[in-house]
Short mmCIF file of C-alpha atoms in Angstrom, two decimals:
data_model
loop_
_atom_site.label_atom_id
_atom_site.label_comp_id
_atom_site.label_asym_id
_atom_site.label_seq_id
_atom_site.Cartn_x
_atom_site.Cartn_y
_atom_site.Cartn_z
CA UNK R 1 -57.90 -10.51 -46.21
CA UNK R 2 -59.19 -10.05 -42.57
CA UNK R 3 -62.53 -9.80 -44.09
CA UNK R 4 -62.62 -12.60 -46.36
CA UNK R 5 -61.53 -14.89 -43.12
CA UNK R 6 -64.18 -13.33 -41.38
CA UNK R 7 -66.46 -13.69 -44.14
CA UNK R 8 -65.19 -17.77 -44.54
CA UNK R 9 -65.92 -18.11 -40.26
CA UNK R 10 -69.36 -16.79 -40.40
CA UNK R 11 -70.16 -19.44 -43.55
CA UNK R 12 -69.04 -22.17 -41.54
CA UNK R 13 -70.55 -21.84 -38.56
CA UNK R 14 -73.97 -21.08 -40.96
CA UNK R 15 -73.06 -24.10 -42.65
CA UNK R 16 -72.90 -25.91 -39.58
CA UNK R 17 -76.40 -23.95 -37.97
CA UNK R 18 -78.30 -25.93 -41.23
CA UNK R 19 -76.65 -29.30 -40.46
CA UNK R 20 -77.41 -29.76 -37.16
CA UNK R 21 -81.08 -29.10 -37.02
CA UNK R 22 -81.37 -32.66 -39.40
CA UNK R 23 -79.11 -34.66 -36.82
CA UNK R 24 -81.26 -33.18 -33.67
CA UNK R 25 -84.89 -33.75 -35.38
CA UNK R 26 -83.60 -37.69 -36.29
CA UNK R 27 -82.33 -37.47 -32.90
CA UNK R 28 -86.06 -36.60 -31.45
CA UNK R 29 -87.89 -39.01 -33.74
CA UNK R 30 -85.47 -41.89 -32.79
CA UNK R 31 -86.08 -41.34 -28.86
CA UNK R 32 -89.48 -40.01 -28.88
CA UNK R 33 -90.43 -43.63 -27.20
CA UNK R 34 -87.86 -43.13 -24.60
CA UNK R 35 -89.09 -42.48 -21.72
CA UNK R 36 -92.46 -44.04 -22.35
CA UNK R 37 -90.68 -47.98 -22.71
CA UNK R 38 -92.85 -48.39 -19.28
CA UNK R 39 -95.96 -47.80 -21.17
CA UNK R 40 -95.13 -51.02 -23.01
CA UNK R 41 -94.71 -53.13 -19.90
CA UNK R 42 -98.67 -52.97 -20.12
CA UNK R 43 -100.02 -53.86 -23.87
CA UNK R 44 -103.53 -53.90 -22.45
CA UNK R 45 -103.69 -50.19 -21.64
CA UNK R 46 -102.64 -49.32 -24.99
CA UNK R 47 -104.95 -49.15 -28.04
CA UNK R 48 -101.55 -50.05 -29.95
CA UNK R 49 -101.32 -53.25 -28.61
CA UNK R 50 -97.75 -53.59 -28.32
CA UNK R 51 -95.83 -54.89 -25.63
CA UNK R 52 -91.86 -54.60 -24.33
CA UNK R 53 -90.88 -57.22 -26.59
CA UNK R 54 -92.76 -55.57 -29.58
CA UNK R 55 -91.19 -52.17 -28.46
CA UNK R 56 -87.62 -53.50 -28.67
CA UNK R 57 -88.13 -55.43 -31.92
CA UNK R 58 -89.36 -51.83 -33.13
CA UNK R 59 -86.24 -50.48 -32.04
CA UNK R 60 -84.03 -52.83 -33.29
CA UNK R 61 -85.42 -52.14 -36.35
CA UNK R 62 -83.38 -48.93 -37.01
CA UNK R 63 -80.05 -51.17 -37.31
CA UNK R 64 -81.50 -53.81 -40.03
CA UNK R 65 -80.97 -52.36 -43.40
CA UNK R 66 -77.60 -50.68 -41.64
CA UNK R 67 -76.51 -54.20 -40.70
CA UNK R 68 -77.42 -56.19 -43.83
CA UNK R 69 -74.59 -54.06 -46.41
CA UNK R 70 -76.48 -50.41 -46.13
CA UNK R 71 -74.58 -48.52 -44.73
CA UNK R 72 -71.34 -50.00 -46.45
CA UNK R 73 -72.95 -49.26 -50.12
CA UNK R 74 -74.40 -46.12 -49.39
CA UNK R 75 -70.82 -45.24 -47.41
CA UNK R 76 -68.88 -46.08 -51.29
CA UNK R 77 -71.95 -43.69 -53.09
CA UNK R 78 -70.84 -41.01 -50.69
CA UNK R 79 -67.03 -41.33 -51.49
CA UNK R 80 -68.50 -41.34 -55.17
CA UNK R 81 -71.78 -39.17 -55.71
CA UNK R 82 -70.55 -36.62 -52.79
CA UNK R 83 -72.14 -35.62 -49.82
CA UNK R 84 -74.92 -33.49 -52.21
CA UNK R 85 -76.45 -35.53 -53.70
CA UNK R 86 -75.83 -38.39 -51.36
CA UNK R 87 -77.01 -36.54 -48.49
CA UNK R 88 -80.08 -35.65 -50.08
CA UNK R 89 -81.76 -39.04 -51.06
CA UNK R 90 -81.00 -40.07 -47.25
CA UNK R 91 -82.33 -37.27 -45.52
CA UNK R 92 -85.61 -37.88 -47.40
CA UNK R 93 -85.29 -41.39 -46.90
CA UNK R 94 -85.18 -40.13 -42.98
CA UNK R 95 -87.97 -38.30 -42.97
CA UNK R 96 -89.93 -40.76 -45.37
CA UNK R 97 -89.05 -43.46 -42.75
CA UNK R 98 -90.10 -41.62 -40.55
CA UNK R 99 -94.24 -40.96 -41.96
CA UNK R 100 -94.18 -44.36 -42.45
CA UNK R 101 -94.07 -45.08 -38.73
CA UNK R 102 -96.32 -42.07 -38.02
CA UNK R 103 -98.90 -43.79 -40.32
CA UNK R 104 -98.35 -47.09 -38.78
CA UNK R 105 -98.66 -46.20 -35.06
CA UNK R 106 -101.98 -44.13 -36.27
CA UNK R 107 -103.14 -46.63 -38.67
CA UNK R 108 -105.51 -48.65 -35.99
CA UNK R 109 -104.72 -52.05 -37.36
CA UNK R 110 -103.76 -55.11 -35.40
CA UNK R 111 -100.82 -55.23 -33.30
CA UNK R 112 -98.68 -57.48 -35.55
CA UNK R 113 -99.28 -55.21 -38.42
CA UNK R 114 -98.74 -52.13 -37.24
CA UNK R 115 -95.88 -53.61 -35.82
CA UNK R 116 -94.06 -54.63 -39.18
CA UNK R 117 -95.40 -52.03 -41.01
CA UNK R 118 -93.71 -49.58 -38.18
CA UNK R 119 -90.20 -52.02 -38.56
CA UNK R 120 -90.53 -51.30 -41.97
CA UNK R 121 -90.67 -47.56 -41.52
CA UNK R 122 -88.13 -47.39 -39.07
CA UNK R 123 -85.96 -49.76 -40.88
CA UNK R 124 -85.96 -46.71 -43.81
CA UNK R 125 -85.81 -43.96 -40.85
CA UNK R 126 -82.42 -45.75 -39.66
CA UNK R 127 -80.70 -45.96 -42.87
CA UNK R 128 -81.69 -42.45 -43.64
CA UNK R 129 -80.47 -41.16 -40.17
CA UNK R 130 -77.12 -42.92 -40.38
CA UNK R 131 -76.01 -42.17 -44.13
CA UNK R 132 -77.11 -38.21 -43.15
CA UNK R 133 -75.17 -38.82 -40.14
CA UNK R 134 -72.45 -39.64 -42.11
CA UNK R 135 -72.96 -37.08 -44.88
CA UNK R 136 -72.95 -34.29 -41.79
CA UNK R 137 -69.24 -35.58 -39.87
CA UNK R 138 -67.64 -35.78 -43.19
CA UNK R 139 -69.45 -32.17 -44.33
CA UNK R 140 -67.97 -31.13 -40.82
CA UNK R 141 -64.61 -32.30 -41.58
CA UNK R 142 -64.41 -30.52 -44.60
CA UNK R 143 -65.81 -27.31 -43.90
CA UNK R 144 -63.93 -26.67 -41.05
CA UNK R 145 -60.38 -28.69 -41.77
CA UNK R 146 -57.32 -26.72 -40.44
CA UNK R 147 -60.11 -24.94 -37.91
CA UNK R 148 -61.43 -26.50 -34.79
CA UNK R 149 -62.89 -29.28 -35.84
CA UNK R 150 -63.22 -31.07 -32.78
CA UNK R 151 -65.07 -28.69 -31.07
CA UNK R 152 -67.29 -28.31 -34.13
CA UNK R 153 -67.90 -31.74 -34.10
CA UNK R 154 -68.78 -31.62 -30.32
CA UNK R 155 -70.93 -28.88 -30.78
CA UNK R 156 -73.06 -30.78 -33.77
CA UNK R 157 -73.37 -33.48 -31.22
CA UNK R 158 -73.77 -31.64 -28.24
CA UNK R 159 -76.70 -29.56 -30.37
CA UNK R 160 -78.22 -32.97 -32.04
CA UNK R 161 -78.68 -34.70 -28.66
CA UNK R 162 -80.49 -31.83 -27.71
CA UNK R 163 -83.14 -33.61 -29.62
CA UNK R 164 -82.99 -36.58 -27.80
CA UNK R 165 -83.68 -34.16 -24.39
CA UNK R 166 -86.24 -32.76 -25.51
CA UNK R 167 -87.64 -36.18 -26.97
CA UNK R 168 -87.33 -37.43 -23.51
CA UNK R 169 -88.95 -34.05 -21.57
CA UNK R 170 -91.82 -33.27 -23.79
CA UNK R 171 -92.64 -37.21 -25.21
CA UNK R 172 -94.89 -37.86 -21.62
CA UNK R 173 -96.33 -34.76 -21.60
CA UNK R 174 -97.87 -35.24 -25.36
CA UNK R 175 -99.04 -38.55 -23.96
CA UNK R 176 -100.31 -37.56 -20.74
CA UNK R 177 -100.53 -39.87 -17.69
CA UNK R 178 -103.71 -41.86 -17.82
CA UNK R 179 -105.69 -42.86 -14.00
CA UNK R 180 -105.08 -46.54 -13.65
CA UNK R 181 -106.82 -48.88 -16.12
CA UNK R 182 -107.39 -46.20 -18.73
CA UNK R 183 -106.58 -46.81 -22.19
CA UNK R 184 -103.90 -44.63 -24.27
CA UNK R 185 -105.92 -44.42 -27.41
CA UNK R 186 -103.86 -44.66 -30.81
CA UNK R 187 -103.88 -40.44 -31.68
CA UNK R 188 -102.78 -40.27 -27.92
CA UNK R 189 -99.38 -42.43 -28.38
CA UNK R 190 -98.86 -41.16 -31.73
CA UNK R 191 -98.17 -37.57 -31.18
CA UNK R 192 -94.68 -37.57 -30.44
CA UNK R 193 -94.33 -38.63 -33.53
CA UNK R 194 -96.52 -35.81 -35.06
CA UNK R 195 -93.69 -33.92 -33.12
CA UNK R 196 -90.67 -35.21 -34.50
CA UNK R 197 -92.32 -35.55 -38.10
CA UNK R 198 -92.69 -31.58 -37.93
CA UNK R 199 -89.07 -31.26 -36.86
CA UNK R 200 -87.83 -33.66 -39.70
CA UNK R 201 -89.47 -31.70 -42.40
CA UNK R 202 -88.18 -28.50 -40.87
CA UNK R 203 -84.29 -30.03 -41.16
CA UNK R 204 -85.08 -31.52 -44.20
CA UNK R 205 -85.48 -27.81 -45.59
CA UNK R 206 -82.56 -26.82 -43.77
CA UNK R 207 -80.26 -29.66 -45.80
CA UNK R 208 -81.53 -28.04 -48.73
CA UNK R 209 -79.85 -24.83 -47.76
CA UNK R 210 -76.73 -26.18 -46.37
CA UNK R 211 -76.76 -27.74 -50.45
CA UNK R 212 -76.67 -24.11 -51.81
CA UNK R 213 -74.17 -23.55 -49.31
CA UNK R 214 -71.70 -26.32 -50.19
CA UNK R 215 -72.04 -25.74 -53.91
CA UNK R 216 -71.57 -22.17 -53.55
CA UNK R 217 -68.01 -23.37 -51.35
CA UNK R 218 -66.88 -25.76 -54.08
CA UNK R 219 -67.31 -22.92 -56.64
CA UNK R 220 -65.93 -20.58 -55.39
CA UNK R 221 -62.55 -22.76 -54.15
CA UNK R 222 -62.50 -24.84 -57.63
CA UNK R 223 -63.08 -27.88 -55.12
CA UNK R 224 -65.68 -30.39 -55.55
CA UNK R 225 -67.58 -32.89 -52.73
CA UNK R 226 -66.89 -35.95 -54.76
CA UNK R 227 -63.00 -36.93 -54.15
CA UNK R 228 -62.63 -39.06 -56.60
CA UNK R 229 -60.95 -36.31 -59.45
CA UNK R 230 -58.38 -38.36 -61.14
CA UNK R 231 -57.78 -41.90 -62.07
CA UNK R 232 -55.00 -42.31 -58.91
CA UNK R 233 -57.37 -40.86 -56.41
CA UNK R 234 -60.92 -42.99 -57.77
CA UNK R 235 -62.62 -44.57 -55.37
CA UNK R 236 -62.07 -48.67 -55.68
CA UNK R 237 -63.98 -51.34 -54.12
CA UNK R 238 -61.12 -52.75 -52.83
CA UNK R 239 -60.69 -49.57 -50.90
CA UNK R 240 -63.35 -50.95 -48.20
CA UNK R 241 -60.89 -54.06 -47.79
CA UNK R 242 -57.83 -51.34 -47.21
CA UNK R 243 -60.08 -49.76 -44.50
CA UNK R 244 -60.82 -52.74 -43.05
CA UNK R 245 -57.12 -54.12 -42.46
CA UNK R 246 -56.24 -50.68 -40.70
CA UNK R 247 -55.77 -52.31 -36.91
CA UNK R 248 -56.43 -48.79 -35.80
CA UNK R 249 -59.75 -48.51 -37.71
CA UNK R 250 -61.12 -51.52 -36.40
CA UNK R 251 -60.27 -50.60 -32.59
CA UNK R 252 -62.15 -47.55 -33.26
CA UNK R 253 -65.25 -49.25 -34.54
CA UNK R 254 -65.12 -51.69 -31.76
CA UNK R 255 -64.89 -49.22 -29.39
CA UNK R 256 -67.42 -47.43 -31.40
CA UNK R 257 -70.02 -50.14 -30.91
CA UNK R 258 -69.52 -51.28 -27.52
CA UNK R 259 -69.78 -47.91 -26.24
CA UNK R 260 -72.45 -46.40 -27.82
CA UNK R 261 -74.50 -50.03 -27.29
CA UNK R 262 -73.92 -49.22 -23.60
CA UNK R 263 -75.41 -45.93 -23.49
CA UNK R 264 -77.98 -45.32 -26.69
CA UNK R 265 -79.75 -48.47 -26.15
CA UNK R 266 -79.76 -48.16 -22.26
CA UNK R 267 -81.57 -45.17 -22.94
CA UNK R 268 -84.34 -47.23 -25.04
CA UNK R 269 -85.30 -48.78 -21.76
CA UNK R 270 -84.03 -46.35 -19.52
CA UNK R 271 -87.40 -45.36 -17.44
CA UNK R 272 -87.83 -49.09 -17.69
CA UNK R 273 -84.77 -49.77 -15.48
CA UNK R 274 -84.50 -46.12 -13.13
CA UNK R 275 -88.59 -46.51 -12.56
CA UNK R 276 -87.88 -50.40 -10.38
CA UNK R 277 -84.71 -49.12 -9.08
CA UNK R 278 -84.95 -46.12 -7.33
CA UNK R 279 -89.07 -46.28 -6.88
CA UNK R 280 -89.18 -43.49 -9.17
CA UNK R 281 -92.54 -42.02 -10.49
CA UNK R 282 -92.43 -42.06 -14.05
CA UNK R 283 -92.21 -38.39 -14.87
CA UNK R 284 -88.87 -37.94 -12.01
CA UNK R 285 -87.19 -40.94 -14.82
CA UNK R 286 -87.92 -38.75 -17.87
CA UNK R 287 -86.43 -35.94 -16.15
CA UNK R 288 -83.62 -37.65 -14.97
CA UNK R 289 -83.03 -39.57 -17.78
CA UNK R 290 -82.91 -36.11 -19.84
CA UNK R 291 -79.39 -35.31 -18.25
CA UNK R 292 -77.67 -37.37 -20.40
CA UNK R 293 -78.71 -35.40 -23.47
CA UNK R 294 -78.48 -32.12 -21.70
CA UNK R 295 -75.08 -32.49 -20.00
CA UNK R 296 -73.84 -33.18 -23.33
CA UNK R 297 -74.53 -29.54 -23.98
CA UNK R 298 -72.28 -28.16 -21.90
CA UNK R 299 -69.78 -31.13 -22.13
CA UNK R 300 -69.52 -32.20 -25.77
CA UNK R 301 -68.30 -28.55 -26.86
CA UNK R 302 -65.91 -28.57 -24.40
CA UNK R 303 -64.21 -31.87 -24.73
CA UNK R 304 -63.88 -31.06 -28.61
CA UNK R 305 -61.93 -28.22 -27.78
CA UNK R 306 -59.86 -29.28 -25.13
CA UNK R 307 -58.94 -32.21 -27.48
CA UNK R 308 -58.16 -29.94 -30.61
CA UNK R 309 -55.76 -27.92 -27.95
CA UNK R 310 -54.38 -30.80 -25.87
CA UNK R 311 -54.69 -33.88 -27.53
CA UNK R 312 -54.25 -37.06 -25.84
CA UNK R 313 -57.26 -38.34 -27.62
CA UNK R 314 -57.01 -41.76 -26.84
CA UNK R 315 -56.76 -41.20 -22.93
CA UNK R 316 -59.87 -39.36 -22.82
CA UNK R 317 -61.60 -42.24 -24.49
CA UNK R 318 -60.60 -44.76 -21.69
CA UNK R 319 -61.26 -42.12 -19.02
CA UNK R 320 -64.87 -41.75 -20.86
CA UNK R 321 -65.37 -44.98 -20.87
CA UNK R 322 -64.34 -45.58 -17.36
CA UNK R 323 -66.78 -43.25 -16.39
CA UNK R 324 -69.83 -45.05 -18.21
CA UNK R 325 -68.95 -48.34 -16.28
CA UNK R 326 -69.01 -46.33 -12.79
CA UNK R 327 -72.29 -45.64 -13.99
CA UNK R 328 -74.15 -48.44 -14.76
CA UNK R 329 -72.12 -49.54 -11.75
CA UNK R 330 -74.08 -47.18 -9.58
CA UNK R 331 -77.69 -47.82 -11.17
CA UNK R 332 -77.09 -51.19 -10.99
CA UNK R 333 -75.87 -51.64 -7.28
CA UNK R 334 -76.77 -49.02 -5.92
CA UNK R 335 -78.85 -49.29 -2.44
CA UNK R 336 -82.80 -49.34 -3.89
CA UNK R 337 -85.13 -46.36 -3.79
CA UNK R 338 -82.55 -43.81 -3.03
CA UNK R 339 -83.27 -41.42 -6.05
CA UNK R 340 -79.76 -39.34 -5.29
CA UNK R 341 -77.77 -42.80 -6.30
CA UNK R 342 -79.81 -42.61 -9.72
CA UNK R 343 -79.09 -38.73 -10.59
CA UNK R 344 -75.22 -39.21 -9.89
CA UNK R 345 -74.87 -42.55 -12.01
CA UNK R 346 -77.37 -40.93 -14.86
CA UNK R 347 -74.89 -37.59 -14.43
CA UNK R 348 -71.06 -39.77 -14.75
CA UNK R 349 -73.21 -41.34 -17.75
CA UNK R 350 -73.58 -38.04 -19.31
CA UNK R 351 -69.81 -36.79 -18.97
CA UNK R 352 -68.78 -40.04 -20.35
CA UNK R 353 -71.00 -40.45 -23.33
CA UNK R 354 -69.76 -36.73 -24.40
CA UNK R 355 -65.65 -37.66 -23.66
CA UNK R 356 -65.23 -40.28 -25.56
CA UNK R 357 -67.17 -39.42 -29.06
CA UNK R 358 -65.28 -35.96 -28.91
CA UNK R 359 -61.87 -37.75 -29.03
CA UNK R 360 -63.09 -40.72 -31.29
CA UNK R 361 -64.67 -39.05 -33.85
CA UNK R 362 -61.99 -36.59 -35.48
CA UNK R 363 -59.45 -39.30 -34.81
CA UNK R 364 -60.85 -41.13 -37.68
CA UNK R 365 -59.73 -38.73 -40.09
CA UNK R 366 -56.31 -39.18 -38.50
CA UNK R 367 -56.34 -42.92 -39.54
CA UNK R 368 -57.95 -43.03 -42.78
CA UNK R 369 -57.55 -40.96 -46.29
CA UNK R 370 -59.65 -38.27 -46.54
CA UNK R 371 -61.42 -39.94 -49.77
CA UNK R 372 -62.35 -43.08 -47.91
CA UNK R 373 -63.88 -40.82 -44.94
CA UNK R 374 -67.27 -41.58 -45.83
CA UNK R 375 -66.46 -45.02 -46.31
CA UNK R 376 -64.47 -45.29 -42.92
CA UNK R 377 -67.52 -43.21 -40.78
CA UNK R 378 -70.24 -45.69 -42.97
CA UNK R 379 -68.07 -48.66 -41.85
CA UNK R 380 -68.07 -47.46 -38.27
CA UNK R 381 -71.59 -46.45 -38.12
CA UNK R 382 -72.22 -50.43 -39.90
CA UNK R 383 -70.40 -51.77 -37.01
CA UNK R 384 -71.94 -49.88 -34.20
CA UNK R 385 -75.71 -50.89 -35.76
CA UNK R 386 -74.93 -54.51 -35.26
CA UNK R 387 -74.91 -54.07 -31.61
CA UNK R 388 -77.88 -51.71 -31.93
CA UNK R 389 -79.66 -53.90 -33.46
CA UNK R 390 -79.59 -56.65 -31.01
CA UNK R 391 -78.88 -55.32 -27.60
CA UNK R 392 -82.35 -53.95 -27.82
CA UNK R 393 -84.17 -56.84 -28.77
CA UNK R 394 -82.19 -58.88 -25.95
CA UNK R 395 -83.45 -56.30 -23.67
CA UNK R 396 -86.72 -56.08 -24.48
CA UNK R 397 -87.25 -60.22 -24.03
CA UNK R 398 -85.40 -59.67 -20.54
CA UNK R 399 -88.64 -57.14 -19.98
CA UNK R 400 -90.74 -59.27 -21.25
CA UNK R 401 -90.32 -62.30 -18.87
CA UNK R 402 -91.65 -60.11 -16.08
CA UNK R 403 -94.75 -59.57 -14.93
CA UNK R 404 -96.22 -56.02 -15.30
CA UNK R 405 -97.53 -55.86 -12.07
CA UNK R 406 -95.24 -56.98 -10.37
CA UNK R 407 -92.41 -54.88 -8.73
CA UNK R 408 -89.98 -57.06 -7.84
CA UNK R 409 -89.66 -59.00 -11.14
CA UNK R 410 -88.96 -55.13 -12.33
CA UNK R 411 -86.28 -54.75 -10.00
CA UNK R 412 -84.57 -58.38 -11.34
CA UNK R 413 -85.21 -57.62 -15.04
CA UNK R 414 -83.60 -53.90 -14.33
CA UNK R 415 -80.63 -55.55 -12.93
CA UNK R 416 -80.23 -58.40 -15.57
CA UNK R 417 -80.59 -55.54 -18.19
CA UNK R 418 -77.58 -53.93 -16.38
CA UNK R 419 -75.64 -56.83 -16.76
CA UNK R 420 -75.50 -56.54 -20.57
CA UNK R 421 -74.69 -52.83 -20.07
CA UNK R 422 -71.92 -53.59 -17.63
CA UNK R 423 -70.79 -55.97 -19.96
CA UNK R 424 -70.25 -53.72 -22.78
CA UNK R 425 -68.66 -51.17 -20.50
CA UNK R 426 -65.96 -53.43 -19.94
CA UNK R 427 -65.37 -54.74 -23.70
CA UNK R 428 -64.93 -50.55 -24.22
CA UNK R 429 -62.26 -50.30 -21.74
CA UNK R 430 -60.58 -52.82 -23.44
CA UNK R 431 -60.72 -51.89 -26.65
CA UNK R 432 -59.94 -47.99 -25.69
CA UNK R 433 -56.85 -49.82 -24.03
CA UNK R 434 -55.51 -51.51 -27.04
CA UNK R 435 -56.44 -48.29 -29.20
CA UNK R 436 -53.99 -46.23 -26.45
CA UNK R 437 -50.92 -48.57 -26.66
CA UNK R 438 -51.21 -48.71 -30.66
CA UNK R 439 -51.42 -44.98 -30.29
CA UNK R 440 -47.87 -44.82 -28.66
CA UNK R 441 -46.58 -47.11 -31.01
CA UNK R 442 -47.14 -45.22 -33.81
CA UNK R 443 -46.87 -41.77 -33.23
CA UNK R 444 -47.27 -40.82 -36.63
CA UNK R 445 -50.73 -40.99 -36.73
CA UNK R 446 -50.79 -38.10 -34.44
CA UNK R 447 -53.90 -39.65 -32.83
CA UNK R 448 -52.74 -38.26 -29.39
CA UNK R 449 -51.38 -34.82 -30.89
CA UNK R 450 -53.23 -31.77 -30.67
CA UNK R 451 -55.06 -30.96 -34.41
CA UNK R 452 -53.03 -28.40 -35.35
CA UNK R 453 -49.99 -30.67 -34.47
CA UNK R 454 -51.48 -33.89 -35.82
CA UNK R 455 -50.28 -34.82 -39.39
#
């Protein structure tokens, strides 16, 4: 017996070794632009031709399909098909996206059309990266139900933004400072994503694995990835509308959105803002930037289990989000040109960004039936892509109305981008709020309890 629960450990922690490498290669490809937003405050120096406007459309592009009813319909196919076969058609879709943008950036044809054809791309990327996102929690929450799933689910995040780190460390160095006036040719911008293509075939493999893996589970427990077994327990459409009219499930995704708004697409434009700020040379932002990602290492884990031991999930996600307002508190009032003020509020950033997702996520399973998860996480992830897909386009026109060379318009469009971060801050705080006092009035949910305690 002591074997066989060794034996059932080491699968699930091999299970969880193949899914992660997916999330942290989508991670890469999706920030490999990162800490070169700067680049696009300069269209003229770049054989590409885009500017920041261009650059944030791009980005906002990652949301659209997830927005307009993807994510929704491809949340019901994974409550129906399973995360197999689901998972499967979206991590190719990922990494499909994903050559299409490659081929676009590379493609030397005008601006405008390497521009939509790139949308287009990373339109397909997006879905891809959120549905496999999706397929990957809910694989989590299955594999390692009754276990520590928190911290598993920390760790998967903590591993996966490892990919946004190194997207952020290694991006400038592919595409080398030029001297001033010279001209980033189109092979030049493009190989980051060379880089993250590599890394998105490589997890692509890696799913395939994990699908020998989960098959190999469901036969040997009698169990199957598709919930829907009998006619009680089949998936209905009006399901979604049952998810939707759980008051805990939409504080969750509000929170959801308005936090992750504040932190993922800050970090689209992040150089953009630190570089004006703190008179920062652009490789001291990428590095500095990188702490987010990387203190999630060492943070994420930890939260997850302190959550699965002490629970009190919905006070960490106020004190998380807390934290992210002191932060963009800091960058954005800060006294100029004092690069110490930028490390600390870029460091409180990182703590936060890692407390709340390790209470928020496994509380979802807390709320909703377990054959509606991948509906719930789909609606969630829906939710949280409307914001994504406009606070970076309202950035990016904020960036635009300045003038490249001039400092001081940086310094104003850094601080007016602030004040949409700082916005969203506070709309989490709320929301976390509400989410707390619900918790106490319904203590059944077991949303502040400990897992093992939680019902």
């Amino acid at each position: 017996m002591t074997g066989e629960r060794k034996l059932s450990a080491v699968s699930c922690w091999a299970a969880l070794a193949c899914l992660v490498v997916p999330m942290f290669a989508s991670y890469f490809f999706d920030d490999m632009f990162s800490s070169l937003s700067q680049l696009f405050r300069n269209p003229e120096l770049l054989e590409l031709g885009w500017n920041s406007a261009d650059y944030g459309f791009y980005a906002g592009g990652y949301s659209f399909l997830c927005v307009w009813g993807g994510l929704i319909v491809c949340g019901m196919l994974l409550d129906k098909w399973g995360v197999r076969v689901t998972g499967s058609i979206f991590v190719g879709l990922m990494t499909g996206g994903a050559a299409i943008v490659t081929v676009a950036i590379t493609s030397g044809l005008a601006p405008h059309t390497s521009l939509m054809i790139a949308y287009v791309g990373c339109m397909l990327f997006g879905l891809g990266s959120e549905i496999a996102g999706v397929a990957v929690t809910r694989s989590i929450a299955k594999w390692f139900k009754g276990r520590n799933m928190a911290f598993a689910m920390g760790l998967q995040l903590a591993i996966a933004r490892l990919g946004t780190a190194l997207a952020l460390l290694l991006s400038p160095l592919l595409v080398a400072a030029k001297a001033p006036g010279e001209v980033y040719t189109l092979a030049e911008t493009a190989r980051p994503a060379f880089a993250g293509l590599v890394l998105l075939l490589a997890g692509t493999v890696l799913w395939a694995v994990f699908v020998a893996m989960d098959a190999r589970f469901d036969a040997m427990t009698g169990s199957t990835d598709r919930k829907a077994r009998s006619e009680e327990d089949e998936f209905k459409f009006s399901d979604i509308f049952k998810v939707l009219a759980n008051r805990q499930f939409i504080m969750s995704a509000l929170l959801c959105v308005f936090f992750y708004c504040s932190i993922i697409s800050f970090k689209k434009f992040a150089t953009s803002i630190l570089i004006p700020r703190f008179d920062l040379p652009a490789e001291t932002a990428s590095l500095m930037v990188s702490l987010i990602p990387f203190s999630t290492v060492i943070f994420a884990p930890l939260f997850g289990s302190m959550v699965d031991k002490v629970g009190r999930g919905t006070r960490w996600m106020i004190a998380g989000s807390v934290l992210v307002l002191i932060a963009h508190l800091l960058i954005a009032f800060a006294p100029a040109g004092i690069m110490a003020f930028g490390y600390a509020g870029i460091a409180i950033l990182g703590i936060g960004y890692s407390l709340v997702p390790a209470a928020l996520w496994p509380s979802v399973s807390k709320i909703v039936p377990e054959k509606n998860l991948g509906t719930a996480y789909s609606l969630i992830y829906w939710i949280q892509n409307m914001g994504m897909l406009i606070v970076p386009i309202i950035v990016g026109f904020i960036f635009k109305k300045g003038t490249a060379g001039d400092a001081g318009s940086g310094r104003v469009a850094a601080l007016h981008s602030e004040y949409v971060f700082l916005t969203l801050c506070v709309l989490a705080i709320i929301v976390s709020v509400l989410l707390a006092r619900s918790s106490d009035r319904h203590p059944e949910l077991g949303l502040d309890k400990p897992s093992g305690e939680a019902s």
